[in-house]
Coordinates of C-alpha atoms in Angstrom, one line a residue:
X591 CA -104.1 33.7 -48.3
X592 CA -100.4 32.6 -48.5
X593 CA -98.9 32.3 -45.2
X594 CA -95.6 34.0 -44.3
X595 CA -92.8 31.8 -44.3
X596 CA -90.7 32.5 -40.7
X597 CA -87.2 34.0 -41.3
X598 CA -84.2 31.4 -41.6
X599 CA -81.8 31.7 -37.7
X600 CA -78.4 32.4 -39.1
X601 CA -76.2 29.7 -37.7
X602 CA -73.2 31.1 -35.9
X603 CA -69.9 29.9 -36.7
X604 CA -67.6 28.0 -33.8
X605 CA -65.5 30.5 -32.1
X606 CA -61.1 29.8 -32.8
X607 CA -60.9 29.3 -29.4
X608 CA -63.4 26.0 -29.2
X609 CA -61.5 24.7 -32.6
X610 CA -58.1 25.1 -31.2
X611 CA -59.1 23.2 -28.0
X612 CA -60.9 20.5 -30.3
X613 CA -57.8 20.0 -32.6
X614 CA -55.8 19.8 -29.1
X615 CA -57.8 17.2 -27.6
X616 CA -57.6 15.0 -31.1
X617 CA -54.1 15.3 -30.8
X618 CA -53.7 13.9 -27.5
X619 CA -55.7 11.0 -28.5
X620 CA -54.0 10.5 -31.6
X621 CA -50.7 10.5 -29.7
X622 CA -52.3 8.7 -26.9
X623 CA -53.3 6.1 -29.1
X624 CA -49.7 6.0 -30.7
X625 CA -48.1 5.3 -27.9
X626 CA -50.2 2.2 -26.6
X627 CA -50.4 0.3 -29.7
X628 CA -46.2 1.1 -30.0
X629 CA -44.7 -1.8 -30.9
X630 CA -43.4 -3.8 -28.0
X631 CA -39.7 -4.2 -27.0
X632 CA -38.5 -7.7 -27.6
X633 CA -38.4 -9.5 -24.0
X634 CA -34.3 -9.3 -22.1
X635 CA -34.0 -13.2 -21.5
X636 CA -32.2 -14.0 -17.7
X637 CA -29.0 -14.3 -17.2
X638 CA -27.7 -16.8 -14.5
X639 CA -24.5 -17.1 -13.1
X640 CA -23.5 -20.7 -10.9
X641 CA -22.6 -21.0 -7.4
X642 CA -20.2 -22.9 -6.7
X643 CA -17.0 -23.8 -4.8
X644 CA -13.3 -21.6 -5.0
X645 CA -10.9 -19.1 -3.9
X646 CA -11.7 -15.5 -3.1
X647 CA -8.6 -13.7 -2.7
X648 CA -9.0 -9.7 -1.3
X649 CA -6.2 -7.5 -2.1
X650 CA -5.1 -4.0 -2.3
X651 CA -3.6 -2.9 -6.3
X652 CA -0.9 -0.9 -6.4
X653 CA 1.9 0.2 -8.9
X654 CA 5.9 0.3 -7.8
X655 CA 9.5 -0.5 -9.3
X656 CA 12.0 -3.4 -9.2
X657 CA 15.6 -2.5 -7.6
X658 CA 18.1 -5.2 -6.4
X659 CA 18.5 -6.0 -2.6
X660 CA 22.0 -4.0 -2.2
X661 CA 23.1 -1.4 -4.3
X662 CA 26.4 0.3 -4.1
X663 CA 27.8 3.2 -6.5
X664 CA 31.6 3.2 -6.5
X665 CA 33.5 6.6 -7.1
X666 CA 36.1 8.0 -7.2
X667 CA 38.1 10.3 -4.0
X668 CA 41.1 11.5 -6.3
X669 CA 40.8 13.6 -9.5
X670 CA 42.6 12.6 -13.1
X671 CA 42.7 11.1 -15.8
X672 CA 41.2 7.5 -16.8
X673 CA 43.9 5.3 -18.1
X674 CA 41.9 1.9 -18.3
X675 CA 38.2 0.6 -17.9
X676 CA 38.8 -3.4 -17.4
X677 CA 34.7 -4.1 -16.9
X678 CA 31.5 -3.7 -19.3
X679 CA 27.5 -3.6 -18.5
X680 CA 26.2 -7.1 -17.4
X681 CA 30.0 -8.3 -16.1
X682 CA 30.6 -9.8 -12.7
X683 CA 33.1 -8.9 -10.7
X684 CA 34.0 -9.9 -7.5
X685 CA 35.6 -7.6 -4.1
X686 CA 38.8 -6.4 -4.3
X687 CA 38.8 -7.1 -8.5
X688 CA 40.4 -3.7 -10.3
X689 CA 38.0 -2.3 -12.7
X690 CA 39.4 1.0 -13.7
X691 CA 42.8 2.8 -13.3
X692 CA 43.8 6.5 -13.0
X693 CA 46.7 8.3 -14.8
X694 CA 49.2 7.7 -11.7
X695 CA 51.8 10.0 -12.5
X696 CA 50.6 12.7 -10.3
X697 CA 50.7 10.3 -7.1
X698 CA 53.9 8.9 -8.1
X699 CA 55.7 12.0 -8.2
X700 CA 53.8 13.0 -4.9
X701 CA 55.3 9.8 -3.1
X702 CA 58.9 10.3 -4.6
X703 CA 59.0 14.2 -2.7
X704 CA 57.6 12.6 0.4
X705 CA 59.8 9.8 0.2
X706 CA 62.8 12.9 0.4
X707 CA 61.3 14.7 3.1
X708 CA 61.5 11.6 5.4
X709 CA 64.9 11.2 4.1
X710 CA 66.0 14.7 5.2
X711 CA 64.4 14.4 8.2
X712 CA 65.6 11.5 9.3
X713 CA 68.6 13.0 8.8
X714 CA 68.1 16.2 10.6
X715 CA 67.1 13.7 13.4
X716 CA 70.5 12.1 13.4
X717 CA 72.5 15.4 13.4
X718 CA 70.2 16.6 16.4
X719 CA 71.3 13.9 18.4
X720 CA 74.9 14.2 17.6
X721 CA 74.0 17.8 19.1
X722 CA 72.4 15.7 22.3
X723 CA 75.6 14.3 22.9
X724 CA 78.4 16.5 22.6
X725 CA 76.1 19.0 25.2
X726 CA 76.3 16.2 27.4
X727 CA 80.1 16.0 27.2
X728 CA 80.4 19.5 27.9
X729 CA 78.0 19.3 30.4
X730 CA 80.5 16.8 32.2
X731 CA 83.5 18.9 31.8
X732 CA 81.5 21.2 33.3
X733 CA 80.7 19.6 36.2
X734 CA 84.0 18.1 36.8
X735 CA 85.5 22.0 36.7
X736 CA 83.1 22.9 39.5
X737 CA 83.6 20.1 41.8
X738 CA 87.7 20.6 41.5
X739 CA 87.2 24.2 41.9
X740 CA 84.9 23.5 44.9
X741 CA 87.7 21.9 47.1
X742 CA 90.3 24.4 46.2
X743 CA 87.9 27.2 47.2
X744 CA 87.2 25.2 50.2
X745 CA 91.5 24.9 50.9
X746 CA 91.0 28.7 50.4
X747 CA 93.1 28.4 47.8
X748 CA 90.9 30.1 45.1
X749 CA 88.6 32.9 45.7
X750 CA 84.9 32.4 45.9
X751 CA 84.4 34.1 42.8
X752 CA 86.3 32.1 41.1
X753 CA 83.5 29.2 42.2
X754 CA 80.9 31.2 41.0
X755 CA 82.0 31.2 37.8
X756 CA 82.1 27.6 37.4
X757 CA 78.9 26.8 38.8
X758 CA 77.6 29.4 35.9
X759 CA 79.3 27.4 33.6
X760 CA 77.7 24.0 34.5
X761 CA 74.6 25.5 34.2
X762 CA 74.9 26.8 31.2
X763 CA 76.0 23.5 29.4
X764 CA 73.1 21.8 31.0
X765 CA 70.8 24.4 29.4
X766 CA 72.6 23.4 25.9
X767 CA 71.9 20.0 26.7
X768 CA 68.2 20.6 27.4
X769 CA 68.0 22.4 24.0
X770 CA 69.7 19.6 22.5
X771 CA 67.2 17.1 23.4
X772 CA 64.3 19.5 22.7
X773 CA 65.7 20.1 18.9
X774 CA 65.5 16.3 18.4
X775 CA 62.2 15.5 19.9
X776 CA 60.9 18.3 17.5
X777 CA 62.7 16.8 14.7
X778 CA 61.6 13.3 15.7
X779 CA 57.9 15.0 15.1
X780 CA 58.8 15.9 11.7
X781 CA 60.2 12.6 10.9
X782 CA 56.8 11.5 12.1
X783 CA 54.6 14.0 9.8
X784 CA 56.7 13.1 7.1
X785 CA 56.1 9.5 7.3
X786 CA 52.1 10.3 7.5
X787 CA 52.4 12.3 4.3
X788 CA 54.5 9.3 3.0
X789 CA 51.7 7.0 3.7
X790 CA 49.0 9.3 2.5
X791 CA 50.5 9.8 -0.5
X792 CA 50.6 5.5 -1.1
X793 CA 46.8 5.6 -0.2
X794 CA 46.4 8.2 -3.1
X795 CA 48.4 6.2 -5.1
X796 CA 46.5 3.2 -4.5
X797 CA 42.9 5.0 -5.0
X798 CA 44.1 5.2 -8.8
X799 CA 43.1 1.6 -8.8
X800 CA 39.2 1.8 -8.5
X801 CA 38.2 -1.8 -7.5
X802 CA 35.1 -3.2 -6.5
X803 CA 34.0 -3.5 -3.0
X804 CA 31.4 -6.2 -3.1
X805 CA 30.7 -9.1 -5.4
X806 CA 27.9 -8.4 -7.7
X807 CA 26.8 -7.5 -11.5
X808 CA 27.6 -4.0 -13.3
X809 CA 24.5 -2.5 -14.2
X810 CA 26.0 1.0 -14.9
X811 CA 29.2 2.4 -15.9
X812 CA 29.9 6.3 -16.8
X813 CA 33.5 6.6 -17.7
X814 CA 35.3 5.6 -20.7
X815 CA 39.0 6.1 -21.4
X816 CA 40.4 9.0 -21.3
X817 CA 37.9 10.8 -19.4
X818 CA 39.3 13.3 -16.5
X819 CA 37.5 12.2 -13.1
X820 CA 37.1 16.0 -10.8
X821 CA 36.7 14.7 -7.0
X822 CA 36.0 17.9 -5.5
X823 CA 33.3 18.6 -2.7
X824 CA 31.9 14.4 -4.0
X825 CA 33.2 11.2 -4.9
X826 CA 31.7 10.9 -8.6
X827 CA 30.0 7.7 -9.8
X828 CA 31.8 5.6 -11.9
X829 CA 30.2 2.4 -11.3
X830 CA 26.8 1.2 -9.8
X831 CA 27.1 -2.6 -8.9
X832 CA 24.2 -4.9 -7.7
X833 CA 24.6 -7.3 -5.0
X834 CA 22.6 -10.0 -6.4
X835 CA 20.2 -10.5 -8.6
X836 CA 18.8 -13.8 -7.4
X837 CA 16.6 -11.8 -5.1
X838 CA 15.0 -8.8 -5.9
X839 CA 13.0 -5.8 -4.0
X840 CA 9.8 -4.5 -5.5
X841 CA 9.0 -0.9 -4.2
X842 CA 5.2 0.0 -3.9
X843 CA 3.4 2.6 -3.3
X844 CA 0.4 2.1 -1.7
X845 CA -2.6 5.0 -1.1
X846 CA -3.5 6.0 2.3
X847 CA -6.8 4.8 2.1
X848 CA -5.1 1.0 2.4
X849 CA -1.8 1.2 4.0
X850 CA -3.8 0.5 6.9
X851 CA -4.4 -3.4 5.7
X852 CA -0.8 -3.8 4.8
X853 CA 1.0 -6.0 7.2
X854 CA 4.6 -7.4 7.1
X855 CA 4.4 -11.2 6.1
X856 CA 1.5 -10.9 3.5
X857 CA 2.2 -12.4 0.2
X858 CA 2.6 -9.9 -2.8
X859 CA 1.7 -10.9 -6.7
X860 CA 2.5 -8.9 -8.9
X861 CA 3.3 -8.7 -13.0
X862 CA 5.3 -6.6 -15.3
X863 CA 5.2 -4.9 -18.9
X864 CA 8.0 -7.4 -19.9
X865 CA 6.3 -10.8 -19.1
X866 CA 2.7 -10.0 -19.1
X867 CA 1.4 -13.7 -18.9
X868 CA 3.9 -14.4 -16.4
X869 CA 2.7 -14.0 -12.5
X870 CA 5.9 -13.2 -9.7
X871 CA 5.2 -13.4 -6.3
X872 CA 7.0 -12.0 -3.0
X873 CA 6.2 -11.2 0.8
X874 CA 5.9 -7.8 2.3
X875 CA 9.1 -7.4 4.2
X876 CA 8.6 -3.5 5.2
X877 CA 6.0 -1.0 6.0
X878 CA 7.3 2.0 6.0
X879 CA 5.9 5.1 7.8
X880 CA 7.5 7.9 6.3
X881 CA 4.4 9.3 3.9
X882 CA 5.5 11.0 0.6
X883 CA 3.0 13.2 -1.4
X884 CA 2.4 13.8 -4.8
X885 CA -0.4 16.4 -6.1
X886 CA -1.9 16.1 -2.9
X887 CA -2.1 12.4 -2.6
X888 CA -0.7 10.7 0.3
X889 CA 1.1 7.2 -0.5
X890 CA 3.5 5.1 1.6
X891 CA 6.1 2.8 0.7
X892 CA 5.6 -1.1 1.0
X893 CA 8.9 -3.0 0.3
X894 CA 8.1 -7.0 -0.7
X895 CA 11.2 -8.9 -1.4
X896 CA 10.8 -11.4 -4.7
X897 CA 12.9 -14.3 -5.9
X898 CA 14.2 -14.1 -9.4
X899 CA 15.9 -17.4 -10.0
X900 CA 15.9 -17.0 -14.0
X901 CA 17.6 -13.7 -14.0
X902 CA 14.5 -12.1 -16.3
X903 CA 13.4 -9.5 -13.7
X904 CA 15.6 -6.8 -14.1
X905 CA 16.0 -3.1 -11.8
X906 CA 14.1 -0.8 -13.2
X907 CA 10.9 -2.5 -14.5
X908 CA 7.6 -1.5 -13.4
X909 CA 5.3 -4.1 -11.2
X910 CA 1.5 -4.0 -11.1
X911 CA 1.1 -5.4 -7.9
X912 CA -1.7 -7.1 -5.7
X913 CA -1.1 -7.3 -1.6
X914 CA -3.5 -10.1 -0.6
X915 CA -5.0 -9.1 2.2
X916 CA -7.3 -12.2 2.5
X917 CA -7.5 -15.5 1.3
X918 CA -10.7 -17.9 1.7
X919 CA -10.3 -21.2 0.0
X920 CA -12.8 -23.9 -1.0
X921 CA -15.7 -21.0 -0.2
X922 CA -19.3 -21.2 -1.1
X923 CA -19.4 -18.5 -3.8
X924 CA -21.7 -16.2 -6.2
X925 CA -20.9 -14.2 -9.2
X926 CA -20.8 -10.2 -7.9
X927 CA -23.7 -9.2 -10.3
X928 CA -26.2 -11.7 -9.0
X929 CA -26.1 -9.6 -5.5
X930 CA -26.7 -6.5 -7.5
X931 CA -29.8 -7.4 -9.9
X932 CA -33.3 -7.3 -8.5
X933 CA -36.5 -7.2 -10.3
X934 CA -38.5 -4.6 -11.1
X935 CA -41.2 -5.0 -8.6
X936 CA -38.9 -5.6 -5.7
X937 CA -37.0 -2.4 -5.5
X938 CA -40.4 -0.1 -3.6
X939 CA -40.0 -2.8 -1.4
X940 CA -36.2 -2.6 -0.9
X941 CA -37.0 1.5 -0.8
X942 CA -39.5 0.6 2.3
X943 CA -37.5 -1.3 4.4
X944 CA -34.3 0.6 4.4
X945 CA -36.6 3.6 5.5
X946 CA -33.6 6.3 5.0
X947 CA -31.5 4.0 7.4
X948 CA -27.3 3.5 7.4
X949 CA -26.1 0.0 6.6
X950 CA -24.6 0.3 9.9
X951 CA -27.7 0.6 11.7
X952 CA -29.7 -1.9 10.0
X953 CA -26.7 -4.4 10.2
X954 CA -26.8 -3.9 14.3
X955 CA -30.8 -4.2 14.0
X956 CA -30.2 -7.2 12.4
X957 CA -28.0 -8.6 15.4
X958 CA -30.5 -7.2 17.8
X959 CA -33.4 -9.2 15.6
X960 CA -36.1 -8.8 18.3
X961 CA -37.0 -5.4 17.4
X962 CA -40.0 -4.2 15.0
X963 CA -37.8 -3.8 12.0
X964 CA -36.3 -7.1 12.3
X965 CA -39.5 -8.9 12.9
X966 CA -41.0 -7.3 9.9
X967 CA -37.8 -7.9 7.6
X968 CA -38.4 -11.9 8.2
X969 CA -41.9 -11.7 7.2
X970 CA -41.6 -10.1 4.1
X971 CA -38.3 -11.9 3.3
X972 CA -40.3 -15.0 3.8
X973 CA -43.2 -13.6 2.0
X974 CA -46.1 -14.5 4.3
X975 CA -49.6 -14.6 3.0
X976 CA -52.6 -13.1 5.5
X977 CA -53.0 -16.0 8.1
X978 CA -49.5 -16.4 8.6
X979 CA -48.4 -12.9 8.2
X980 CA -50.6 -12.4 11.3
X981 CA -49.3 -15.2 13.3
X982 CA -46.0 -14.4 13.0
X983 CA -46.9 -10.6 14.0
X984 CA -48.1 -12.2 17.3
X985 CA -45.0 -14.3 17.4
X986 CA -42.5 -11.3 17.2
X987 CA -44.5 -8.9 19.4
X988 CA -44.7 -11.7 22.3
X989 CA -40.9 -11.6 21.8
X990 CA -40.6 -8.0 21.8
X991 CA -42.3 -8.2 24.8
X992 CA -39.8 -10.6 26.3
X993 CA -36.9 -8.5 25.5
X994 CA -38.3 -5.4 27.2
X995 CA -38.0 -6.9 30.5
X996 CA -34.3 -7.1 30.3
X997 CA -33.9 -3.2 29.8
X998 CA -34.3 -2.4 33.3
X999 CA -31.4 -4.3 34.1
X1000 CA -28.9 -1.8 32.7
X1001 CA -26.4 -4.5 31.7
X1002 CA -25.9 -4.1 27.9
X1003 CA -24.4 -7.3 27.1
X1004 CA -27.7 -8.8 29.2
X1005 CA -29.6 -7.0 27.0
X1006 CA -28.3 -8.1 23.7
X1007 CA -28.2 -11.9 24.9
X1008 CA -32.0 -11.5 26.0
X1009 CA -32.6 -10.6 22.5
X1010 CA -31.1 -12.6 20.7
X1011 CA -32.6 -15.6 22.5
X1012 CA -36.2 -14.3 22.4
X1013 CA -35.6 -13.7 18.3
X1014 CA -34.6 -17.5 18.4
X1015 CA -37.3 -18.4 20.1
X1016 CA -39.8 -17.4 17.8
X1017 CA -37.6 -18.7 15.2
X1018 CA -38.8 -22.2 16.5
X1019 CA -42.3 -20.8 17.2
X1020 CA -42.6 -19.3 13.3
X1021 CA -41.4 -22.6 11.6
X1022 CA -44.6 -24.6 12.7
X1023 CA -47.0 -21.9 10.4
X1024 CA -44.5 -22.3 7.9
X1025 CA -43.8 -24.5 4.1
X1026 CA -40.6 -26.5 3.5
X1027 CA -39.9 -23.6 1.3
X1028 CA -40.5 -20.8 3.4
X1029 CA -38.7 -23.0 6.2
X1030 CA -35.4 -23.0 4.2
X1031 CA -35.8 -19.4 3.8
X1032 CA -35.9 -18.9 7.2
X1033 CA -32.7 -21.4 8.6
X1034 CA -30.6 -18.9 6.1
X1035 CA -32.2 -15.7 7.7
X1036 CA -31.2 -17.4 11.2
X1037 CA -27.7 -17.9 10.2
X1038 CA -27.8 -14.3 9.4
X1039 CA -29.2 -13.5 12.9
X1040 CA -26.6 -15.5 14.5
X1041 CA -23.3 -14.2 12.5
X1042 CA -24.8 -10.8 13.2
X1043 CA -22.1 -8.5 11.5
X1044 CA -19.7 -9.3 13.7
X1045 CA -15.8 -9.9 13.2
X1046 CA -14.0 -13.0 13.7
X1047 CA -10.5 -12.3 12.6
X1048 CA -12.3 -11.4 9.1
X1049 CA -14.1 -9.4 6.8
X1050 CA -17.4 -8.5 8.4
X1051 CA -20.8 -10.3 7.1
X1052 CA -23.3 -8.1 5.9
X1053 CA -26.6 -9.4 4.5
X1054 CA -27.8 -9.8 1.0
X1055 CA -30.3 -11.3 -1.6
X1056 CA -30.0 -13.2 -4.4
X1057 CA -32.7 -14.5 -6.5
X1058 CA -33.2 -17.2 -8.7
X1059 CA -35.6 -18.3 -11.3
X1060 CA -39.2 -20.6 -10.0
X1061 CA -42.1 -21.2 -11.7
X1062 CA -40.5 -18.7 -14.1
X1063 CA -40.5 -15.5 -11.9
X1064 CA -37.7 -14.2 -9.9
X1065 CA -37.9 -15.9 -6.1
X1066 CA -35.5 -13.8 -3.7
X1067 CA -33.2 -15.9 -1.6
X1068 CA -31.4 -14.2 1.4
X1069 CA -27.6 -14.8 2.1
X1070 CA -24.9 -13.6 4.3
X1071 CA -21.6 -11.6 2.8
X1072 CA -18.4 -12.4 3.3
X1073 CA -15.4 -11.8 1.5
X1074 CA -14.8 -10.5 -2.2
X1075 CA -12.7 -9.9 -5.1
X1076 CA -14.8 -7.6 -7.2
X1077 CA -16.0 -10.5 -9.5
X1078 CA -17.7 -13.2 -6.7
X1079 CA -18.6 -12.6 -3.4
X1080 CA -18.3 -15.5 -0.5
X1081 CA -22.2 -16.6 0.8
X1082 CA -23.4 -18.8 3.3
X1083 CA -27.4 -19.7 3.4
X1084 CA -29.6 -21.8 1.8
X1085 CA -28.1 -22.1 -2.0
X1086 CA -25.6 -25.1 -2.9
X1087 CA -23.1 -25.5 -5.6
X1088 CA -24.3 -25.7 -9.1
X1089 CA -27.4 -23.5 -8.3
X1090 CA -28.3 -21.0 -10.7
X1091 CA -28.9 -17.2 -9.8
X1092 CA -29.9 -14.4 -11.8
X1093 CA -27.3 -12.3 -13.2
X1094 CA -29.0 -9.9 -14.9
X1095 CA -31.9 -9.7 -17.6
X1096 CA -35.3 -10.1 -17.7
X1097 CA -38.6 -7.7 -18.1
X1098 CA -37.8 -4.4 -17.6
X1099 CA -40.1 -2.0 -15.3
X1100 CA -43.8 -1.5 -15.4
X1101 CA -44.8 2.2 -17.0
X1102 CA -48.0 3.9 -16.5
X1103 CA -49.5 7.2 -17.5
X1104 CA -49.2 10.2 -14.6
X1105 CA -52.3 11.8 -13.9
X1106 CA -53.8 15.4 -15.2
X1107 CA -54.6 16.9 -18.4
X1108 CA -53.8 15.1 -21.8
X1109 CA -51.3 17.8 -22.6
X1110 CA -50.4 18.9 -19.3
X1111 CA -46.7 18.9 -17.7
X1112 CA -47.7 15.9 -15.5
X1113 CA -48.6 13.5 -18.5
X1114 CA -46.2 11.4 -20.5
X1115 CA -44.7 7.6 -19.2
X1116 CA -43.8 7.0 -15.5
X1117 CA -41.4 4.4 -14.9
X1118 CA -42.3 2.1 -11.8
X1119 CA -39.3 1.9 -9.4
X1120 CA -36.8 4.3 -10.3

């Protein structure tokens, strides 16, 4: 008897969605595995910069224009007609030297009229006193009549009447005689106006000269020959004359952010489009306080006075000039970019101690020093291991303790100098757990501590790092700040001249994975530190 074979199970087929998530998950090992054995970036080798010894120079840039010391436009206050120009661009002249003429016609007929009318005054004036004196003769007969004519009236020999009349007629010639005079003073007045118009009329005719009223250069002239001059309600310019151009102005403009560094006295350097390799210098010799606007910027204007022996600055030209503000010679120095590069690695570490702090407020925990922060600033600046690390903990928090007791006192500048001496007492305390290295590290973190931020007629001190290259990884070196000119930055602290910092280079930043799914938003390269 044959035996039944059993039926066969039908094998089901996998659904789409379990071969869709299969292919998915091959992908994002396939692309996984892509991206780790990518070829590698070739290495960014260091770049160093030197410190060493120079000049930082701060200034404030600024644009203006050249113009000579004294400028003076001469006109003209009479109208006509030019006869003559005697001078040319670039000539010299010197005061009182005739450079153009007027048509004088006009004026010399104007003076002959008024030479007339004094004439006929004059004599008017003689005739009126003619007239003075024959009232005065009559005045005496007059008289004479009267007093004759008195007597006989008093011998009864005329009749009062008779006296009456006479003393009428004395009057009346001393009235004629009053008149007289009065007719000559008036005429004496016209003589007078006449003569003024006389000597007006010579001024006029002597303004058809135009001469020049100072010695100096023509640097403009706008008339030619020929050309009718109208002196109406203004004198028009003929001429514009500078002084001297030995000496020149330059005229800056300077933004309102900086007009509050600019001081009379500083020294002013500046270059123009003319001599480009050529640097001019001058001093600031006004400040002036009336602002002018322009699209909603505010500028003021800084006059600086510059010599110009050659003659080769000329009005007009535009200056690119630098106010120094500040000049530090034979400085300890650092290229700027060496205070801006940091490794990789070191920025969390930068992120965690400025804690969402101002500048302003770590600088004055910085001066304080005894405080938590500052404590904990040295020992990771100095990069304590374990046994140290906790030493110096105990050696800040005995100093902590220290400073507290001066709080009760109330007096603030107490306070501050009860601080700073506890900080520099466990400066002495922390160098005996310390190396040489770490002991060099910290002298430059007490300088810090001491300069504090403070001012001392100066740009302010702020700290910094710079690192440089041991046992072929970055080793962080803190300095103090001082002055700069955008392309090196005055230090004091541990580093000498010929010292090589890091400028830039190097490995760039660690990347790793973000967790979740292999496809999932979160997944892709994370790059350490920002």
């Amino acid at each position: 008897m044959n035996a039944t074979p059993a039926p066969r199970r039908r094998r089901t087929p996998p659904s789409p969605r379990v071969l869709i998530g299969g292919a998915l998950v091959l992908l994002a090992v396939v692309a996984l595995a892509a991206w780790l054995l990518r070829p590698k970036e070739p290495k960014d080798p260091y770049r160093f910069g030197e410190v060493d010894r120079g000049s930082i120079t701060r200034s404030v840039s600024a644009s203006g224009s050249l113009q000579a010391l004294v400028t003076v436009e001469v006109g003209s206050q009479i109208s006509g007609q030019i006869r003559d120009v005697l001078v040319d661009f670039n000539d010299r002249v010197v005061a009182g030297q005739v450079m153009a003429v007027l048509d004088p016609q006009t004026q010399e007929q104007r003076l002959a009229q008024s030479q007339a009318e004094v004439g006929a005054s004059t004599a008017t004036l003689g005739a009126s006193q003619a007239a003075i004196q024959t009232a005065e003769a009559q005045a005496a007969v007059a008289l004479a009549d009267l007093n004759r004519k008195r007597s006989l009236v008093a011998k009864n020999i005329y009749a009062p009447a008779v006296l009456e009349q006479a003393e009428a007629a004395y009057k009346q010639a001393q009235a004629s005689v009053a008149s007289a005079r009065a007719n000559a003073n008036a005429q004496r007045a016209r003589v007078a106006q006449s003569s003024a118009s006389l000597q007006a009329v010579k001024v006029d005719l002597g303004r058809t000269r135009i001469v020049a009223p100072i010695d100096g250069i023509v640097v403009e002239r706008a008339i030619e020959p020929g050309q009718t001059v109208a002196a109406s309600l203004s004198a028009p310019v003929l001429f514009r004359l500078a002084q001297d151009l030995s000496k020149l102005e330059v005229k800056i403009s300077v933004d309102e952010a900086d007009i509050g560094q600019v001081r009379e006295g500083q020294e002013v350097r500046f270059t123009v489009d003319a001599f480009p390799d050529e640097n001019f210098t001058g001093v600031v010799t006004q400040v002036r306080k009336q602002p002018t606007t322009e699209q909603n910027v505010v500028a003021y204007t800084v006059i600086a006075e510059a010599d110009n022996p050659r003659g080769n600055l000329l009005p007009g030209m535009t200056a690119n000039a630098d106010i120094v503000l500040e000049q530090r010679r034979n400085v300890l120095r650092v290229p700027a970019a060496a205070l801006r590069w940091s490794p990789p690695d070191a920025q969390p570490q930068q992120q965690r101690q400025g804690g969402g702090a101002s500048q302003g407020a770590g600088q004055r925990r910085q001066g304080q020093g005894a405080g938590a922060g500052g404590g904990q600033r040295v020992i990771e600046q100095l990069g304590l291991d374990a046994d140290q690390r906790k030493k110096a903990e105990a050696i800040f928090a005995e100093a902590r303790e220290k400073a507290r007791g001066s709080i009760g006192s109330g007096d603030r500048q107490a306070m501050r100098e009860a601080m700073r001496k506890s900080m520099q007492e466990s400066y002495t305390k922390l160098e005996a757990i310390l190396t040489p290295e770490q002991k060099t590290k910290l002298a430059a973190i007490r300088a810090q501590s001491q300069a504090g931020g403070g001012r001392s007629g100066r740009a302010a001190t702020t700290p910094g790092t710079v690192y440089v290259l041991k046992n072929g990884k970055p080793d962080p070196i803190p300095v103090q700040m001082g002055a700069t000119d955008g392309s090196y930055v005055e230090i004091t602290g541990p580093l000498k001249p010929g010292d090589q910092v890091i400028t830039g280079g190097g490995p760039r930043a660690k990347v790793q994975l973000r967790s979740g799914g292999p496809m999932g938003p979160s997944s892709g390269p994370r790059v350490r530190g920002g």
